[in-house]
XYZ file of C-alpha atoms in Angstrom:
355
model
C 26.882 184.395 -68.950
C 29.544 186.720 -67.641
C 31.084 186.507 -64.206
C 29.549 188.859 -61.680
C 32.378 190.614 -59.780
C 29.983 191.333 -56.915
C 29.871 187.653 -55.958
C 31.862 187.934 -52.756
C 29.858 185.319 -50.888
C 30.470 182.011 -52.661
C 28.103 179.031 -52.760
C 28.845 176.238 -50.335
C 29.283 172.626 -51.432
C 27.574 169.451 -50.212
C 29.509 167.039 -48.051
C 31.103 163.935 -49.557
C 28.600 161.742 -47.726
C 25.667 163.741 -49.110
C 26.997 163.381 -52.638
C 27.660 159.664 -52.178
C 24.110 159.205 -50.937
C 22.733 160.783 -54.110
C 25.039 158.698 -56.310
C 23.881 155.511 -54.617
C 20.258 156.547 -55.052
C 20.869 157.102 -58.772
C 22.445 153.653 -59.081
C 19.452 152.119 -57.311
C 16.908 153.607 -59.694
C 18.643 152.539 -62.916
C 16.933 149.145 -62.899
C 13.456 149.814 -64.302
C 12.045 146.489 -65.550
C 8.925 148.120 -66.967
C 10.754 150.851 -68.879
C 12.804 150.715 -72.106
C 14.991 147.599 -72.123
C 14.732 147.466 -68.326
C 16.888 150.515 -67.621
C 16.491 154.230 -66.950
C 20.182 154.762 -67.731
C 19.926 155.774 -71.405
C 17.139 158.300 -70.864
C 19.086 159.872 -67.975
C 22.048 160.369 -70.321
C 19.732 161.920 -72.901
C 18.287 164.264 -70.258
C 21.704 165.697 -69.393
C 22.697 165.821 -73.061
C 19.634 167.852 -74.007
C 19.907 170.090 -70.952
C 23.502 171.001 -71.854
C 23.205 170.856 -75.646
C 21.357 174.172 -75.865
C 24.592 176.120 -75.384
C 25.602 178.814 -77.876
C 29.196 180.056 -77.676
C 28.461 183.242 -79.653
C 25.864 184.491 -77.168
C 27.098 182.476 -74.167
C 23.560 181.315 -73.443
C 22.057 177.922 -72.728
C 23.818 174.945 -71.182
C 23.200 172.741 -68.162
C 23.102 175.530 -65.581
C 19.570 176.499 -64.559
C 17.697 173.281 -65.433
C 15.508 175.232 -67.818
C 13.680 172.119 -68.974
C 11.494 172.443 -65.881
C 9.724 175.222 -67.756
C 7.347 174.716 -70.658
C 9.399 177.134 -72.734
C 12.195 174.524 -72.921
C 10.573 171.341 -71.629
C 7.857 171.643 -74.267
C 10.364 171.650 -77.122
C 9.442 168.650 -79.348
C 13.136 167.686 -79.301
C 12.736 167.007 -75.560
C 9.742 164.677 -75.921
C 10.004 161.709 -73.574
C 12.451 163.325 -71.182
C 9.666 163.822 -68.659
C 10.195 160.161 -67.794
C 13.820 160.814 -66.862
C 12.838 163.776 -64.710
C 10.190 161.696 -62.974
C 12.632 158.884 -62.230
C 14.858 161.427 -60.473
C 12.115 163.202 -58.534
C 12.247 160.873 -55.476
C 15.964 161.638 -55.145
C 15.232 165.353 -55.248
C 12.587 164.835 -52.583
C 14.976 162.885 -50.347
C 17.905 165.270 -50.933
C 16.369 168.731 -51.432
C 19.798 170.386 -51.114
C 20.836 169.271 -54.607
C 19.809 171.412 -57.549
C 17.939 169.924 -60.470
C 20.748 171.023 -62.776
C 23.334 169.171 -60.690
C 21.090 166.138 -60.249
C 20.424 165.775 -63.968
C 24.087 166.022 -64.941
C 25.306 163.801 -62.107
C 22.699 161.176 -62.990
C 24.080 160.919 -66.525
C 27.653 160.562 -65.299
C 26.676 157.824 -62.845
C 24.538 156.069 -65.468
C 27.332 155.944 -68.055
C 29.714 154.440 -65.512
C 27.167 151.904 -64.251
C 26.410 150.811 -67.825
C 30.050 149.923 -68.380
C 31.278 153.234 -69.727
C 34.119 155.507 -68.647
C 34.289 157.560 -65.465
C 33.392 161.099 -66.494
C 34.742 164.091 -64.530
C 31.913 166.025 -62.874
C 31.731 169.226 -60.844
C 28.685 170.469 -58.973
C 27.561 173.924 -57.962
C 24.966 174.681 -60.644
C 21.880 176.589 -59.606
C 18.270 176.354 -60.759
C 16.542 179.205 -62.543
C 13.637 180.692 -60.604
C 11.797 181.725 -63.771
C 12.039 181.112 -67.511
C 13.546 184.466 -68.489
C 16.963 182.915 -69.209
C 15.736 179.757 -70.907
C 17.356 179.487 -74.373
C 15.249 179.499 -77.547
C 14.106 176.248 -79.083
C 15.779 174.767 -82.146
C 19.307 174.345 -80.781
C 19.298 170.547 -80.502
C 20.312 168.161 -83.311
C 17.753 166.991 -85.868
C 18.334 163.321 -86.668
C 16.900 163.692 -90.170
C 19.709 165.992 -91.333
C 23.241 165.511 -92.639
C 26.846 166.511 -91.980
C 26.330 170.247 -92.537
C 23.600 170.307 -89.903
C 25.772 168.429 -87.406
C 28.554 170.948 -87.824
C 26.147 173.867 -87.555
C 24.786 172.502 -84.254
C 28.052 171.373 -82.690
C 30.355 174.126 -83.923
C 27.915 176.556 -82.279
C 28.787 174.911 -78.965
C 32.526 174.905 -79.650
C 33.084 171.255 -80.634
C 35.304 170.015 -83.464
C 34.762 167.050 -85.813
C 36.499 164.558 -83.538
C 34.345 165.626 -80.597
C 31.177 165.468 -82.715
C 31.850 161.828 -83.566
C 32.769 160.982 -79.970
C 29.532 162.493 -78.643
C 27.580 160.615 -81.317
C 28.822 157.454 -79.631
C 26.128 158.020 -77.008
C 23.835 156.400 -79.580
C 25.200 153.133 -78.262
C 22.574 153.680 -75.551
C 18.803 153.668 -75.708
C 16.368 153.656 -78.576
C 14.153 155.964 -80.619
C 10.367 156.113 -80.287
C 7.988 157.197 -83.029
C 5.915 159.185 -80.529
C 8.967 161.154 -79.379
C 11.622 161.761 -82.034
C 9.537 160.271 -84.824
C 12.139 157.566 -85.465
C 11.806 153.999 -84.242
C 14.251 151.380 -82.980
C 17.601 150.843 -81.328
C 21.107 151.384 -82.668
C 22.699 148.310 -81.076
C 21.520 144.937 -79.777
C 22.332 145.764 -76.147
C 21.238 149.399 -75.698
C 21.899 149.460 -71.957
C 25.615 148.651 -72.210
C 28.058 151.425 -73.054
C 30.686 150.379 -75.607
C 32.031 151.215 -79.072
C 29.633 148.758 -80.739
C 27.741 151.633 -82.359
C 30.778 152.504 -84.482
C 31.472 148.869 -85.346
C 27.908 148.272 -86.517
C 27.797 151.559 -88.399
C 30.727 150.330 -90.497
C 29.863 146.643 -90.610
C 26.286 146.421 -91.837
C 24.646 147.183 -95.144
C 22.096 149.746 -94.012
C 18.894 149.979 -96.068
C 16.819 153.119 -96.403
C 13.348 152.851 -94.885
C 10.520 155.383 -95.051
C 8.398 155.329 -91.909
C 4.635 155.819 -91.819
C 5.160 159.404 -90.641
C 7.292 160.180 -93.699
C 10.648 160.236 -91.918
C 13.528 158.251 -93.378
C 15.907 156.109 -91.380
C 18.229 153.210 -92.138
C 17.718 149.643 -90.966
C 19.553 146.348 -90.799
C 17.628 143.074 -90.563
C 19.350 139.746 -89.953
C 18.033 137.770 -92.934
C 18.946 134.383 -91.441
C 17.093 135.196 -88.238
C 14.200 136.540 -90.290
C 13.773 133.116 -91.919
C 13.945 131.296 -88.580
C 11.931 133.668 -86.386
C 10.322 136.659 -88.174
C 8.947 138.146 -84.957
C 12.300 138.036 -83.185
C 14.029 139.401 -86.280
C 11.642 142.345 -86.289
C 12.311 142.940 -82.595
C 16.078 142.808 -83.153
C 16.073 145.075 -86.207
C 18.681 147.799 -85.783
C 18.452 151.326 -87.110
C 20.591 154.354 -87.864
C 19.531 157.957 -88.378
C 20.550 160.115 -91.338
C 22.898 161.965 -88.973
C 24.532 158.633 -88.111
C 25.031 157.786 -91.775
C 26.549 161.239 -92.279
C 29.407 160.165 -90.014
C 30.226 157.434 -92.525
C 29.849 159.565 -95.628
C 31.774 162.652 -94.535
C 35.561 162.069 -94.866
C 36.507 164.085 -91.780
C 33.934 162.330 -89.598
C 34.723 158.907 -91.086
C 38.317 159.059 -89.851
C 37.070 159.061 -86.259
C 34.376 156.464 -86.851
C 37.154 154.124 -87.992
C 39.414 154.966 -85.057
C 36.694 154.565 -82.427
C 35.482 151.299 -83.976
C 39.001 149.889 -83.743
C 39.989 151.272 -80.337
C 37.463 151.114 -77.500
C 39.831 152.706 -75.003
C 40.436 155.678 -77.297
C 36.694 156.160 -77.656
C 36.151 155.916 -73.900
C 38.851 158.527 -73.234
C 37.487 160.875 -75.868
C 33.889 160.422 -74.780
C 34.681 161.051 -71.114
C 36.515 164.266 -71.986
C 33.938 165.622 -74.423
C 30.906 164.716 -72.286
C 32.509 166.460 -69.311
C 33.090 169.461 -71.587
C 29.446 169.364 -72.697
C 28.187 169.469 -69.103
C 30.389 172.487 -68.335
C 29.413 174.619 -71.336
C 28.413 178.117 -70.266
C 29.479 177.622 -66.656
C 31.942 180.062 -65.102
C 33.942 178.865 -62.097
C 36.342 180.587 -59.737
C 39.761 179.171 -58.830
C 38.082 176.978 -56.215
C 35.780 175.429 -58.806
C 32.637 177.131 -57.569
C 30.086 178.464 -60.046
C 29.976 182.262 -60.224
C 27.686 182.837 -63.204
C 25.921 186.157 -63.223
C 22.492 184.506 -63.147
C 23.339 182.349 -60.143
C 21.759 183.467 -56.919
C 24.047 185.135 -54.404
C 24.824 183.802 -50.933
C 24.281 180.075 -51.126
C 24.115 176.825 -53.019
C 20.547 177.320 -54.203
C 18.168 174.567 -55.192
C 14.688 175.008 -56.581
C 12.064 173.444 -54.316
C 10.953 169.933 -55.138
C 7.774 169.623 -57.160
C 4.627 168.766 -55.288
C 3.017 165.363 -55.791
C -0.359 166.709 -54.723
C -2.887 168.661 -56.739
C -2.992 172.411 -56.445
C -2.005 175.581 -58.201
C 1.149 175.366 -60.373
C 2.612 178.480 -58.787
C 2.720 176.689 -55.441
C 5.568 174.565 -56.850
C 7.711 177.531 -57.891
C 5.907 180.147 -59.956
C 3.182 180.372 -62.572
C 5.611 179.751 -65.449
C 6.870 176.489 -63.950
C 5.665 173.231 -65.453
C 3.347 172.463 -62.555
C 3.065 169.204 -60.635
C 5.154 167.278 -63.106
C 6.019 164.542 -60.631
C 2.448 163.553 -59.842
C 1.231 163.782 -63.426
C 4.165 161.879 -64.880
C 3.989 159.231 -62.194
C 0.564 158.352 -63.614
C 1.994 158.366 -67.147
C 4.723 155.950 -66.122
C 2.215 153.708 -64.350
C 0.160 153.564 -67.551
C 3.330 152.845 -69.516
C 4.199 150.011 -67.124
C 0.747 148.442 -67.508
C 1.040 148.669 -71.291
C 4.494 147.033 -71.254
C 3.353 144.256 -68.916
C 0.379 143.532 -71.185
C 2.692 143.380 -74.192
C 4.996 140.921 -72.407
C 2.042 138.716 -71.382
C 0.654 138.651 -74.927
C 4.082 137.833 -76.329
C 4.513 134.994 -73.817
C 1.209 133.452 -74.920
C 2.186 133.482 -78.598
C-alpha cells in the first residue's frame, strides 16, 4: 500500500456535525434486547477487529481500509462468521448518512462502542475509502485461531507489527461478548458481564481453576463452574459458566505474556491506556496519511472522500448494489436472519420464565 505521488487532489472530510450525528446513531443502536446479552457493542468491536486484523506488514496488504468484508472473498471466511449481524446493525446508519464509508463506519462504531461500554476513549481518524471490487481483498487465514497456543499468537500478531505487550492488551477485548458454537465453534462468555469493558478478563484468567472441556464438535476450551451455585441452582450455574480459549490460557503459560496479564489484572488504568493505544494502532494498520491526516493510499480513489453505495433492501440483481462480486443484498437478507434470531431468543426467554 504505497503512497501515490499523483494524489494532488485530496479527499475532503465530513463536518463535525455530520460525524457527531453518526456517533449518536451508533450509541442509539447499541441497545439490542433481542441480541447477545442485550447489546450490539461487542460484535461491533469484533467487526472492526477482524476488518483490521488482516494486515500483513511484510506485504503491506490488508487492514481496515477498503471494507473488504463486504465481498464473499473476505466476508465468507469462516473466521468472520456472525459478523453479518454487526454489518446489518450498522446498515441503517449507512442509509441515513451515505457520505460515510463502510470502512470508516465499522471502525468508528467499535471506538464508540468501547467508550459507551465503559472503556477508554480510543483515538480515531477517518478518511478510509471502500474498495469497488475484491481485487485487493487479502487472503483468508490471517486472523487468530482460538484453538492454538503462544507460537500461533506471535505468528499472527508479529505479522502485523505488534509486540508481546500489545498482544496481551488486545486480548483484553475478550472482556466483551461471547463465543457461539455455530460461529467460532467455541461456546460461552469470558466474564459475567460481557457488555462492560474492564480488566476483569485478566483477573478471572488468573483467579480461577480452569478445567479442560471437549465440546461436541471436538474443540477444546477451558471452563469454570461455580460449584456452590451449581448445588443451589444448576440451570443458573450452567448459564453463568465462564470459558477461556486455548489462546487465552497461553497468555498465562507463556512467561513473556504472563508478565502483562499480571500487570493488567492489577492496574485497570494501565490496561485502559495500553488498549486505547494498541486498538488505535490496529485500526490504522496499512493506512498512509499525509501531514494533514488524510488517507493517500494508492488504492484510494482520487478526487474525493469516496463511499461505496448503500446496499439495497429490495430484491434484484447483486450487481445493482455495487458489482457482481459484491455480497448482494446483505441488508435485506440479514434483516430476516436477525428477525428469526429475535423470535428464537424471545421464545427461549418465555420458556425459561415458565420453568
